[in-house]
mmCIF file of C-alpha atoms in Angstrom:
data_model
loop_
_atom_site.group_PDB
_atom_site.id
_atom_site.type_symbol
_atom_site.label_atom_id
_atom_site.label_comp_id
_atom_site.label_asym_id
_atom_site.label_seq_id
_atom_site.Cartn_x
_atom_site.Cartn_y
_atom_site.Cartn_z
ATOM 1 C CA UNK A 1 -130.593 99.022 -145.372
ATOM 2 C CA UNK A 2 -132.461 102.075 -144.842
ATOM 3 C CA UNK A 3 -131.943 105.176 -146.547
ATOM 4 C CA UNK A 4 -129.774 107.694 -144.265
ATOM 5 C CA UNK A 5 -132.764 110.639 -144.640
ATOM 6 C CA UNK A 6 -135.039 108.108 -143.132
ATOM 7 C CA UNK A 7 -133.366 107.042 -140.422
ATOM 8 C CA UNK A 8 -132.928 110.954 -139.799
ATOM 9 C CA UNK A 9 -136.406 111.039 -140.176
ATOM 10 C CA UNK A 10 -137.220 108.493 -137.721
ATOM 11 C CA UNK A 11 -134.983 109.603 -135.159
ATOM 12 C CA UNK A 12 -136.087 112.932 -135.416
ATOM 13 C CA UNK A 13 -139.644 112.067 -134.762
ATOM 14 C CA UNK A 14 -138.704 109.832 -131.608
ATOM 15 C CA UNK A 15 -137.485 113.057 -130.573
ATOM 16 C CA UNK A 16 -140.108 114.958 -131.637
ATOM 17 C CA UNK A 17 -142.538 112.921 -129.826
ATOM 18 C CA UNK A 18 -140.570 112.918 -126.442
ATOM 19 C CA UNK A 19 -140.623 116.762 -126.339
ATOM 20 C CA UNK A 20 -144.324 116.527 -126.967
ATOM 21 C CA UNK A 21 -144.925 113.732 -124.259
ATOM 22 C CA UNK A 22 -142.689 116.328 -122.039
ATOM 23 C CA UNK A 23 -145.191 119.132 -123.063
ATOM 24 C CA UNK A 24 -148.334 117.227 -122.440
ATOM 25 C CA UNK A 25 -147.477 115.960 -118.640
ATOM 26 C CA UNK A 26 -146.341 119.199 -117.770
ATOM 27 C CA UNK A 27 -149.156 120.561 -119.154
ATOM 28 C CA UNK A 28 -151.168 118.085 -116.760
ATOM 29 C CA UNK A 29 -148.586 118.526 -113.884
ATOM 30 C CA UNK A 30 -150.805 119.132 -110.449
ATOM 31 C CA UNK A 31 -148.876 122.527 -110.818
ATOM 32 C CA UNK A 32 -148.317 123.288 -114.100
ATOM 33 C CA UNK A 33 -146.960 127.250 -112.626
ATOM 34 C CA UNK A 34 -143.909 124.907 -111.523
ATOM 35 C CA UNK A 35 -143.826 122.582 -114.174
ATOM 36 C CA UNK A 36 -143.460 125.461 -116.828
ATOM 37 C CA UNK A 37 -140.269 127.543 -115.137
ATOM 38 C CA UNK A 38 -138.274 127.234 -118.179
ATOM 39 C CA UNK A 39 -140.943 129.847 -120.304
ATOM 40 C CA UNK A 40 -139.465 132.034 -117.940
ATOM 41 C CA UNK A 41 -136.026 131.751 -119.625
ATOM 42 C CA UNK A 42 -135.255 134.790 -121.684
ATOM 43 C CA UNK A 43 -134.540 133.327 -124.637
ATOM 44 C CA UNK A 44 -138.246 130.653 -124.493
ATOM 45 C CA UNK A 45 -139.823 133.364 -127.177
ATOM 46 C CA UNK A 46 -137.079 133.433 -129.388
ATOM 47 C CA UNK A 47 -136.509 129.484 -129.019
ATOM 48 C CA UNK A 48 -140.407 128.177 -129.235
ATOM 49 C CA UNK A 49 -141.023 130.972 -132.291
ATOM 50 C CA UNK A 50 -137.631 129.662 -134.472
ATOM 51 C CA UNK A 51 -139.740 125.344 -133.265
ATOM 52 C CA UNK A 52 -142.987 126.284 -134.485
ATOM 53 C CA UNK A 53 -141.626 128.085 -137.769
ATOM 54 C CA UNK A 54 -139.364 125.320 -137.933
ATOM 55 C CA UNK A 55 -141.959 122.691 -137.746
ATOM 56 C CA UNK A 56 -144.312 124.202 -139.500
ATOM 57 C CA UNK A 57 -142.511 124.743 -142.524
ATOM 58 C CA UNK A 58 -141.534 121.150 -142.449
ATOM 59 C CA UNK A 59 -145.348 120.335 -141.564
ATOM 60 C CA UNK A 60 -145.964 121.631 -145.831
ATOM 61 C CA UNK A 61 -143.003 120.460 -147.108
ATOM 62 C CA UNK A 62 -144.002 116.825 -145.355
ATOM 63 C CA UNK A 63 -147.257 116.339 -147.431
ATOM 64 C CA UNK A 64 -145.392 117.280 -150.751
ATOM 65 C CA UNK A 65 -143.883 114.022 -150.077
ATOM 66 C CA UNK A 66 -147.209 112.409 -148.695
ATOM 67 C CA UNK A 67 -149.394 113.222 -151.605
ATOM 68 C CA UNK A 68 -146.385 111.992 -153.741
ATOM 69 C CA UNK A 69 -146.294 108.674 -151.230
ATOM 70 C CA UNK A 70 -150.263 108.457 -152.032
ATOM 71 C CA UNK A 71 -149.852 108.589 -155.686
ATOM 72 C CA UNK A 72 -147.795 106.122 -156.154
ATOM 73 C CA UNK A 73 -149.513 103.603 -153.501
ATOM 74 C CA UNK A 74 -152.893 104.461 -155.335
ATOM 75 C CA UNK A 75 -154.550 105.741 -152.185
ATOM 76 C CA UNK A 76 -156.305 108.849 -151.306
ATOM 77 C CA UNK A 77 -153.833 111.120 -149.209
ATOM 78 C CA UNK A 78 -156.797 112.166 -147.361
ATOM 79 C CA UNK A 79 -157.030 108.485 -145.985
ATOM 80 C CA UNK A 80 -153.348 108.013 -145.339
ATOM 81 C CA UNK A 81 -153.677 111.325 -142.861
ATOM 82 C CA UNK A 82 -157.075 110.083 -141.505
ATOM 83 C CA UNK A 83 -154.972 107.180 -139.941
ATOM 84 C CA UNK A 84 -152.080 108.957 -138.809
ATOM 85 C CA UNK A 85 -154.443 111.220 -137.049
ATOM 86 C CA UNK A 86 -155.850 108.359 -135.047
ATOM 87 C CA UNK A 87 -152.739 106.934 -134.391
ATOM 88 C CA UNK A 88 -151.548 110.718 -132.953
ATOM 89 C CA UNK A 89 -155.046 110.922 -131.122
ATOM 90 C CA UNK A 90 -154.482 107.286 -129.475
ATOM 91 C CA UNK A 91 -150.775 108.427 -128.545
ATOM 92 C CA UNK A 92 -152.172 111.272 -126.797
ATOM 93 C CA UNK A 93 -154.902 109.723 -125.432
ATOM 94 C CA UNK A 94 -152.056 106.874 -124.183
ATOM 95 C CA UNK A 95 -149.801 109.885 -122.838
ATOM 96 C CA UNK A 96 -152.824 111.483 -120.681
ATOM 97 C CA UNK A 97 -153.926 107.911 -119.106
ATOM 98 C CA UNK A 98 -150.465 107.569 -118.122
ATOM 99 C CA UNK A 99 -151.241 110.262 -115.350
ATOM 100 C CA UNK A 100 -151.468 108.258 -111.783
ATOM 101 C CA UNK A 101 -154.453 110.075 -111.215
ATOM 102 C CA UNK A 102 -155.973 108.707 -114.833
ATOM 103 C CA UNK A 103 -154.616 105.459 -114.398
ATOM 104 C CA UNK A 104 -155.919 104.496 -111.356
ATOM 105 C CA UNK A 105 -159.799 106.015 -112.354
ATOM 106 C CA UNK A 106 -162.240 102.358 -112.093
ATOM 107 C CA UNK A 107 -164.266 103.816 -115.311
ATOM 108 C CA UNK A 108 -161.177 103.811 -117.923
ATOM 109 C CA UNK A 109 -161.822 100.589 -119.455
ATOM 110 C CA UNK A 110 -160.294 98.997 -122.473
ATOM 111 C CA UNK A 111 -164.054 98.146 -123.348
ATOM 112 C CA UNK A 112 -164.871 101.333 -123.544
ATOM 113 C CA UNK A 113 -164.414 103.440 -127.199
ATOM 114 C CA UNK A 114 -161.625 105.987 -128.233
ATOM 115 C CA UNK A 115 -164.192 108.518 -127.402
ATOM 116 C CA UNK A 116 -165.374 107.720 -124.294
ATOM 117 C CA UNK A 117 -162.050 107.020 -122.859
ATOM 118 C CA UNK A 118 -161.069 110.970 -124.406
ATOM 119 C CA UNK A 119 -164.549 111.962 -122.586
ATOM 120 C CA UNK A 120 -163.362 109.739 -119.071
ATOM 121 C CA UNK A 121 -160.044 111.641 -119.200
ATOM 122 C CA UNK A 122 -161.253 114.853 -119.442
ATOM 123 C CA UNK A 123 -163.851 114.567 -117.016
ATOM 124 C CA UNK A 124 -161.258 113.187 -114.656
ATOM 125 C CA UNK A 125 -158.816 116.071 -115.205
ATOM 126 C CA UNK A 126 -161.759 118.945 -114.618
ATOM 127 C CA UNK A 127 -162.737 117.178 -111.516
ATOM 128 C CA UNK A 128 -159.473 117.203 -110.156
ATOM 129 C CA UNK A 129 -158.898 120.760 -111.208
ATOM 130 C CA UNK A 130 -162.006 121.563 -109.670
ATOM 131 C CA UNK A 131 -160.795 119.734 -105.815
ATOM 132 C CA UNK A 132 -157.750 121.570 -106.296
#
């Protein structure tokens, strides 16, 4: 059975990673002006200042634990991040094809490499901004 904290843990970062999905495609929204009504709240300052505080402090006290993690497993920390880091960076790049525009675009491939599907998406979204 899993330890209580890390089911916390876990659920917290499924959470985490839905408001950042929500971010990103209204971000990409064909007007993100719309998409973005709720910084207009009065209380968005207050409430995105207390997040990023929030996560940032948790951001240090998270690689106390990951060097610690690191150490024990006999692995560079370094190379534990450099994976996450991918994994994030394929997410994203996951979260941004999922746009009908992206999805539908002949040249994103699955032959093609991490960086050359980042380079097909981003080409794709400044050409659209630029019909717009």
């Amino acid at each position: 059975m899993m330890d209580q904290t890390l089911s916390r843990i876990r659920a917290a970062t499924q959470q985490l990673n839905d408001v950042q999905t929500e971010l990103y495609r209204r971000a990409l929204a064909p007007n993100p002006e719309a998409t973005h009504a709720f910084l207009d709240e009065p209380s968005s300052l207050d409430v995105l200042s207390e997040f990023k505080a929030a996560v940032d402090e948790l951001r240090r006290f998270v690689w106390f634990y990951i060097d610690e993690l690191a150490k024990r497993a006999g692995t560079d920390p370094d190379l534990m991040i450099q994976g996450y880091r991918l994994r994030r960076a394929t997410e994203m790049l996951r979260v941004l094809s999922g746009e009908p525009m992206i999805a539908a675009c002949p040249t994103l491939q699955d032959t093609q490499s991490f960086l050359e599907q980042v380079v097909t998406v981003v080409e794709n979204r400044l050409e659209r901004a630029k019909g717009a």
